Every structure is written in structure tokens, then in C-alpha cells.
Amino acid sequence: MSPSPQPRSASTQLVVVGDSLAAGRFADTQDQAFPQLVAAATRSRLDVLGVPGATTAQLAAGALPSRGDDVVVEAGTNDFLFQTPRARFADDYRALLAKVTAASPGAKLVCLTTWVPKDVASRPAAKIPVSFYDATIRRACTDGAVANLSPLTDARGPAGRPTFLGPGDDFHPNSSGHAAIARLIESRLR
């Protein structure tokens, strides 16, 4: 019989750094966005830096939340969409992880792969495949756990549905998608 997990303290701090998914696009309500769901499930205080449209380099260039006990990094999707060159993305992602871990030393780290639905990933304009960005994330996240979002990307849309941020699109996760992301992160934090 394995030991039961220790109860978490109310003073546990969850830090989430990412792009529009971290900002909650397009869950029905803010409370249904994955950062809020993980914080509620882990009974943690939440500090989110969610910058819609941000690349990994842009996230790393800004001030990051600090003193996290658990840290989730959700970056790379916009790098795929903007086709950030391979070497630059690898350097940018490593720099972001270094900055995150310096801001929250000793934190449990979870790195998310990109959120790129299959119909977007297969667009001919993408000279650098999404698999490169995801593999780079896996290689760089040696001090943490990696959560693969690709099996969840069907949990999105429909376009035009009402959300707390206005009409949703058919790219970002819907509330079911955010819930699936939250469960995946929680499984890596155990």
C-alpha cells in the first residue's frame, strides 16, 4: 500500500506562466480556466502571468511571478504559429525555464507542450512542424514533468460561443478542454 499524499497547506503558491491559454481563453468563465481549476483542486493561492499572443521570448523578457511552490509553464504555441526559428526557440525556452526556476527555486515544475489542433498543425505554411516545438519543450524540461496537450486539442469550440472574454473561437480550449488540461497538470503535480 502506498502512502497517502500529504495534505497541502493553504499557503501553497501556484504560479502559471503562459500565453492566452494561461489567461483563460476561451473557458466559459474565469473559474473554469485551467489555472483556476488547478489552484482550486490543489488548494493553492494562484499567481498567473497570461499574455495572449506572447511568444516564449516575450514571456521571458517580462517580470515573472515568484515564490511558487508549484510552477506551470505553458509556452510555445505562438512560437509555432509565428514559426520562431528552431535555434532561437530552443534558446528562448531554456531562458524562460531558467528565469522561472530562479524566481521560484525548488518549485515543482510542469511544462506543457503546445496547444495546436491537428487541422492547424497540418497547414502547409508551417515549415517547422509542431513536433519540433514539443520535442524542444520535452528536452528542456529536465527538472520538471511534461504534460502533453496534443491529445486534448479536440476539446475546443464552437466558434461564437459565449465566454467571459466575449465570443469564443474554434482554436482555444473550451471549458471541457480547460478541465482536461487541469486534470493533466494535477496528475503531474502528485
PDB file of C-alpha atoms in Angstrom:
ATOM      1  CA  MET A   1       0.000   0.000   0.000  1.00  0.00           C
ATOM      2  CA  SER A   2       1.437   3.383  -0.993  1.00  0.00           C
ATOM      3  CA  PRO A   3       1.433   6.279   1.457  1.00  0.00           C
ATOM      4  CA  SER A   4      -1.341   8.842   1.157  1.00  0.00           C
ATOM      5  CA  PRO A   5      -0.331  12.208  -0.253  1.00  0.00           C
ATOM      6  CA  GLN A   6       0.342  14.793   2.414  1.00  0.00           C
ATOM      7  CA  PRO A   7      -2.355  17.454   2.745  1.00  0.00           C
ATOM      8  CA  ARG A   8      -1.359  20.726   1.136  1.00  0.00           C
ATOM      9  CA  SER A   9      -1.008  23.890   3.128  1.00  0.00           C
ATOM     10  CA  ALA A  10      -3.288  26.832   2.404  1.00  0.00           C
ATOM     11  CA  SER A  11      -0.096  28.814   1.921  1.00  0.00           C
ATOM     12  CA  THR A  12       0.953  26.781  -1.142  1.00  0.00           C
ATOM     13  CA  GLN A  13       1.580  29.074  -4.099  1.00  0.00           C
ATOM     14  CA  LEU A  14       0.792  28.014  -7.686  1.00  0.00           C
ATOM     15  CA  VAL A  15       2.470  30.084 -10.401  1.00  0.00           C
ATOM     16  CA  VAL A  16       1.297  29.783 -14.014  1.00  0.00           C
ATOM     17  CA  VAL A  17       3.233  31.479 -16.812  1.00  0.00           C
ATOM     18  CA  GLY A  18       1.921  31.338 -20.349  1.00  0.00           C
ATOM     19  CA  ASP A  19       0.029  32.818 -23.232  1.00  0.00           C
ATOM     20  CA  SER A  20      -3.706  33.025 -23.965  1.00  0.00           C
ATOM     21  CA  LEU A  21      -4.448  29.572 -22.510  1.00  0.00           C
ATOM     22  CA  ALA A  22      -2.987  30.674 -19.169  1.00  0.00           C
ATOM     23  CA  ALA A  23      -5.129  33.802 -19.438  1.00  0.00           C
ATOM     24  CA  GLY A  24      -8.213  31.573 -19.659  1.00  0.00           C
ATOM     25  CA  ARG A  25      -9.155  31.874 -23.326  1.00  0.00           C
ATOM     26  CA  PHE A  26     -11.843  30.642 -24.052  1.00  0.00           C
ATOM     27  CA  ALA A  27     -13.325  28.988 -20.994  1.00  0.00           C
ATOM     28  CA  ASP A  28     -16.948  29.887 -20.309  1.00  0.00           C
ATOM     29  CA  THR A  29     -15.991  31.593 -17.028  1.00  0.00           C
ATOM     30  CA  GLN A  30     -12.671  32.616 -15.469  1.00  0.00           C
ATOM     31  CA  ASP A  31     -13.214  29.999 -12.748  1.00  0.00           C
ATOM     32  CA  GLN A  32     -13.325  27.312 -15.473  1.00  0.00           C
ATOM     33  CA  ALA A  33      -9.874  28.223 -16.847  1.00  0.00           C
ATOM     34  CA  PHE A  34      -7.151  25.673 -16.141  1.00  0.00           C
ATOM     35  CA  PRO A  35      -5.073  27.848 -13.746  1.00  0.00           C
ATOM     36  CA  GLN A  36      -8.083  28.483 -11.519  1.00  0.00           C
ATOM     37  CA  LEU A  37      -9.130  24.822 -11.651  1.00  0.00           C
ATOM     38  CA  VAL A  38      -5.659  23.601 -10.654  1.00  0.00           C
ATOM     39  CA  ALA A  39      -5.454  26.161  -7.841  1.00  0.00           C
ATOM     40  CA  ALA A  40      -8.857  25.071  -6.530  1.00  0.00           C
ATOM     41  CA  ALA A  41      -8.001  21.356  -6.775  1.00  0.00           C
ATOM     42  CA  THR A  42      -4.645  21.816  -5.024  1.00  0.00           C
ATOM     43  CA  ARG A  43      -5.974  24.406  -2.554  1.00  0.00           C
ATOM     44  CA  SER A  44      -3.252  26.818  -3.622  1.00  0.00           C
ATOM     45  CA  ARG A  45      -3.010  30.558  -3.932  1.00  0.00           C
ATOM     46  CA  LEU A  46      -2.688  31.471  -7.599  1.00  0.00           C
ATOM     47  CA  ASP A  47      -0.421  33.920  -9.397  1.00  0.00           C
ATOM     48  CA  VAL A  48      -0.872  33.946 -13.200  1.00  0.00           C
ATOM     49  CA  LEU A  49       1.035  35.666 -15.950  1.00  0.00           C
ATOM     50  CA  GLY A  50      -1.101  35.009 -19.023  1.00  0.00           C
ATOM     51  CA  VAL A  51      -0.235  37.117 -22.062  1.00  0.00           C
ATOM     52  CA  PRO A  52      -2.391  36.420 -25.136  1.00  0.00           C
ATOM     53  CA  GLY A  53      -0.282  36.178 -28.286  1.00  0.00           C
ATOM     54  CA  ALA A  54       3.036  36.089 -26.414  1.00  0.00           C
ATOM     55  CA  THR A  55       5.965  34.094 -27.673  1.00  0.00           C
ATOM     56  CA  THR A  56       8.363  32.351 -25.338  1.00  0.00           C
ATOM     57  CA  ALA A  57      10.899  35.179 -25.719  1.00  0.00           C
ATOM     58  CA  GLN A  58       8.256  37.781 -24.852  1.00  0.00           C
ATOM     59  CA  LEU A  59       7.268  35.871 -21.722  1.00  0.00           C
ATOM     60  CA  ALA A  60      10.911  35.550 -20.655  1.00  0.00           C
ATOM     61  CA  ALA A  61      11.517  39.274 -21.227  1.00  0.00           C
ATOM     62  CA  GLY A  62       8.894  40.355 -18.688  1.00  0.00           C
ATOM     63  CA  ALA A  63       8.636  40.221 -14.932  1.00  0.00           C
ATOM     64  CA  LEU A  64       7.556  36.770 -13.770  1.00  0.00           C
ATOM     65  CA  PRO A  65       5.599  35.766 -10.687  1.00  0.00           C
ATOM     66  CA  SER A  66       7.873  34.423  -7.967  1.00  0.00           C
ATOM     67  CA  ARG A  67       7.977  32.244  -4.871  1.00  0.00           C
ATOM     68  CA  GLY A  68       5.867  29.469  -6.348  1.00  0.00           C
ATOM     69  CA  ASP A  69       5.758  26.043  -4.735  1.00  0.00           C
ATOM     70  CA  ASP A  70       4.351  24.655  -7.984  1.00  0.00           C
ATOM     71  CA  VAL A  71       5.046  26.292 -11.359  1.00  0.00           C
ATOM     72  CA  VAL A  72       3.316  25.598 -14.677  1.00  0.00           C
ATOM     73  CA  VAL A  73       4.894  26.868 -17.900  1.00  0.00           C
ATOM     74  CA  GLU A  74       2.595  26.996 -20.921  1.00  0.00           C
ATOM     75  CA  ALA A  75       4.582  28.442 -23.842  1.00  0.00           C
ATOM     76  CA  GLY A  76       5.486  27.582 -27.412  1.00  0.00           C
ATOM     77  CA  THR A  77       2.139  27.637 -29.197  1.00  0.00           C
ATOM     78  CA  ASN A  78       2.641  31.160 -30.538  1.00  0.00           C
ATOM     79  CA  ASP A  79       6.207  30.273 -31.473  1.00  0.00           C
ATOM     80  CA  PHE A  80       4.782  27.545 -33.708  1.00  0.00           C
ATOM     81  CA  LEU A  81       2.159  29.905 -35.124  1.00  0.00           C
ATOM     82  CA  PHE A  82       4.791  32.593 -35.819  1.00  0.00           C
ATOM     83  CA  GLN A  83       7.355  29.956 -36.865  1.00  0.00           C
ATOM     84  CA  THR A  84      10.095  31.068 -34.480  1.00  0.00           C
ATOM     85  CA  PRO A  85      13.348  29.651 -35.884  1.00  0.00           C
ATOM     86  CA  ARG A  86      14.489  26.395 -34.282  1.00  0.00           C
ATOM     87  CA  ALA A  87      17.674  27.528 -32.534  1.00  0.00           C
ATOM     88  CA  ARG A  88      16.061  30.723 -31.289  1.00  0.00           C
ATOM     89  CA  PHE A  89      13.075  28.844 -29.831  1.00  0.00           C
ATOM     90  CA  ALA A  90      15.341  26.358 -28.067  1.00  0.00           C
ATOM     91  CA  ASP A  91      17.361  29.223 -26.558  1.00  0.00           C
ATOM     92  CA  ASP A  92      14.213  31.197 -25.660  1.00  0.00           C
ATOM     93  CA  TYR A  93      12.559  28.220 -23.966  1.00  0.00           C
ATOM     94  CA  ARG A  94      15.662  27.394 -21.927  1.00  0.00           C
ATOM     95  CA  ALA A  95      15.927  31.077 -20.935  1.00  0.00           C
ATOM     96  CA  LEU A  96      12.282  31.121 -19.830  1.00  0.00           C
ATOM     97  CA  LEU A  97      12.733  27.986 -17.725  1.00  0.00           C
ATOM     98  CA  ALA A  98      15.907  29.413 -16.163  1.00  0.00           C
ATOM     99  CA  LYS A  99      14.084  32.619 -15.265  1.00  0.00           C
ATOM    100  CA  VAL A 100      11.066  30.739 -13.892  1.00  0.00           C
ATOM    101  CA  THR A 101      13.191  28.443 -11.743  1.00  0.00           C
ATOM    102  CA  ALA A 102      15.277  31.375 -10.479  1.00  0.00           C
ATOM    103  CA  ALA A 103      12.060  33.152  -9.472  1.00  0.00           C
ATOM    104  CA  SER A 104      10.704  30.025  -7.724  1.00  0.00           C
ATOM    105  CA  PRO A 105      13.710  27.959  -6.606  1.00  0.00           C
ATOM    106  CA  GLY A 106      12.851  24.429  -5.553  1.00  0.00           C
ATOM    107  CA  ALA A 107       9.355  24.575  -7.042  1.00  0.00           C
ATOM    108  CA  LYS A 108       7.772  21.547  -8.643  1.00  0.00           C
ATOM    109  CA  LEU A 109       7.767  22.357 -12.381  1.00  0.00           C
ATOM    110  CA  VAL A 110       5.267  21.249 -15.014  1.00  0.00           C
ATOM    111  CA  CYS A 111       5.919  22.160 -18.649  1.00  0.00           C
ATOM    112  CA  LEU A 112       3.012  21.937 -21.091  1.00  0.00           C
ATOM    113  CA  THR A 113       3.522  21.084 -24.730  1.00  0.00           C
ATOM    114  CA  THR A 114       1.905  23.314 -27.333  1.00  0.00           C
ATOM    115  CA  TRP A 115      -1.837  23.636 -27.880  1.00  0.00           C
ATOM    116  CA  VAL A 116      -2.015  23.146 -31.644  1.00  0.00           C
ATOM    117  CA  PRO A 117      -5.110  21.384 -33.017  1.00  0.00           C
ATOM    118  CA  LYS A 118      -4.409  18.837 -35.758  1.00  0.00           C
ATOM    119  CA  ASP A 119      -6.033  20.944 -38.501  1.00  0.00           C
ATOM    120  CA  VAL A 120      -3.733  23.868 -37.633  1.00  0.00           C
ATOM    121  CA  ALA A 121      -0.621  21.690 -37.237  1.00  0.00           C
ATOM    122  CA  SER A 122      -1.016  20.317 -40.749  1.00  0.00           C
ATOM    123  CA  ARG A 123      -1.192  23.688 -42.522  1.00  0.00           C
ATOM    124  CA  PRO A 124       1.281  23.767 -45.412  1.00  0.00           C
ATOM    125  CA  ALA A 125       2.626  27.203 -44.348  1.00  0.00           C
ATOM    126  CA  ALA A 126       4.241  25.583 -41.297  1.00  0.00           C
ATOM    127  CA  LYS A 127       7.815  24.909 -42.415  1.00  0.00           C
ATOM    128  CA  ILE A 128       8.791  23.990 -38.846  1.00  0.00           C
ATOM    129  CA  PRO A 129       6.469  21.243 -37.581  1.00  0.00           C
ATOM    130  CA  VAL A 130       4.751  21.440 -34.215  1.00  0.00           C
ATOM    131  CA  SER A 131       6.587  18.249 -33.268  1.00  0.00           C
ATOM    132  CA  PHE A 132       9.858  20.231 -33.188  1.00  0.00           C
ATOM    133  CA  TYR A 133       8.469  22.709 -30.620  1.00  0.00           C
ATOM    134  CA  ASP A 134       7.035  19.918 -28.470  1.00  0.00           C
ATOM    135  CA  ALA A 135      10.286  17.917 -28.611  1.00  0.00           C
ATOM    136  CA  THR A 136      12.244  21.029 -27.622  1.00  0.00           C
ATOM    137  CA  ILE A 137       9.948  21.545 -24.629  1.00  0.00           C
ATOM    138  CA  ARG A 138      10.431  17.914 -23.574  1.00  0.00           C
ATOM    139  CA  ARG A 139      14.226  18.168 -23.858  1.00  0.00           C
ATOM    140  CA  ALA A 140      14.431  21.475 -21.974  1.00  0.00           C
ATOM    141  CA  CYS A 141      12.144  20.497 -19.092  1.00  0.00           C
ATOM    142  CA  THR A 142      14.630  18.144 -17.464  1.00  0.00           C
ATOM    143  CA  ASP A 143      13.942  19.480 -13.963  1.00  0.00           C
ATOM    144  CA  GLY A 144      10.194  19.049 -14.247  1.00  0.00           C
ATOM    145  CA  ALA A 145       7.368  16.960 -15.605  1.00  0.00           C
ATOM    146  CA  VAL A 146       5.997  17.373 -19.113  1.00  0.00           C
ATOM    147  CA  ALA A 147       2.266  17.328 -19.808  1.00  0.00           C
ATOM    148  CA  ASN A 148       1.360  16.556 -23.426  1.00  0.00           C
ATOM    149  CA  LEU A 149      -1.600  18.660 -24.580  1.00  0.00           C
ATOM    150  CA  SER A 150      -1.870  17.237 -28.109  1.00  0.00           C
ATOM    151  CA  PRO A 151      -4.429  14.509 -27.229  1.00  0.00           C
ATOM    152  CA  LEU A 152      -6.712  17.180 -25.722  1.00  0.00           C
ATOM    153  CA  THR A 153      -6.923  19.631 -28.620  1.00  0.00           C
ATOM    154  CA  ASP A 154     -10.304  18.410 -29.856  1.00  0.00           C
ATOM    155  CA  ALA A 155     -11.886  19.980 -26.733  1.00  0.00           C
ATOM    156  CA  ARG A 156     -12.385  23.374 -28.353  1.00  0.00           C
ATOM    157  CA  GLY A 157     -15.057  25.499 -29.975  1.00  0.00           C
ATOM    158  CA  PRO A 158     -17.565  26.011 -31.271  1.00  0.00           C
ATOM    159  CA  ALA A 159     -16.731  29.460 -32.563  1.00  0.00           C
ATOM    160  CA  GLY A 160     -19.083  32.164 -31.322  1.00  0.00           C
ATOM    161  CA  ARG A 161     -19.999  30.513 -28.016  1.00  0.00           C
ATOM    162  CA  PRO A 162     -20.374  32.989 -25.138  1.00  0.00           C
ATOM    163  CA  THR A 163     -17.384  33.245 -22.779  1.00  0.00           C
ATOM    164  CA  PHE A 164     -16.281  35.686 -20.100  1.00  0.00           C
ATOM    165  CA  LEU A 165     -13.910  37.191 -22.694  1.00  0.00           C
ATOM    166  CA  GLY A 166     -16.521  37.521 -25.441  1.00  0.00           C
ATOM    167  CA  PRO A 167     -17.317  35.106 -28.260  1.00  0.00           C
ATOM    168  CA  GLY A 168     -15.078  32.040 -28.244  1.00  0.00           C
ATOM    169  CA  ASP A 169     -13.167  30.749 -31.251  1.00  0.00           C
ATOM    170  CA  ASP A 170     -12.534  27.262 -32.590  1.00  0.00           C
ATOM    171  CA  PHE A 171      -8.795  27.265 -31.739  1.00  0.00           C
ATOM    172  CA  HIS A 172      -8.591  27.730 -27.964  1.00  0.00           C
ATOM    173  CA  PRO A 173      -9.868  25.145 -25.484  1.00  0.00           C
ATOM    174  CA  ASN A 174     -13.437  25.401 -24.290  1.00  0.00           C
ATOM    175  CA  SER A 175     -14.329  24.748 -20.655  1.00  0.00           C
ATOM    176  CA  SER A 176     -14.066  20.985 -21.205  1.00  0.00           C
ATOM    177  CA  GLY A 177     -10.602  21.489 -22.691  1.00  0.00           C
ATOM    178  CA  HIS A 178      -9.501  23.643 -19.765  1.00  0.00           C
ATOM    179  CA  ALA A 179     -10.793  20.993 -17.353  1.00  0.00           C
ATOM    180  CA  ALA A 180      -8.823  18.294 -19.200  1.00  0.00           C
ATOM    181  CA  ILE A 181      -5.670  20.438 -19.077  1.00  0.00           C
ATOM    182  CA  ALA A 182      -6.186  20.999 -15.343  1.00  0.00           C
ATOM    183  CA  ARG A 183      -6.542  17.242 -14.675  1.00  0.00           C
ATOM    184  CA  LEU A 184      -3.381  16.551 -16.664  1.00  0.00           C
ATOM    185  CA  ILE A 185      -1.420  19.158 -14.699  1.00  0.00           C
ATOM    186  CA  GLU A 186      -2.778  17.854 -11.386  1.00  0.00           C
ATOM    187  CA  SER A 187      -1.589  14.340 -12.306  1.00  0.00           C
ATOM    188  CA  ARG A 188       1.938  15.721 -12.815  1.00  0.00           C
ATOM    189  CA  LEU A 189       1.907  17.614  -9.509  1.00  0.00           C
ATOM    190  CA  ARG A 190       1.209  14.500  -7.416  1.00  0.00           C
TER     191      ARG A 190
END
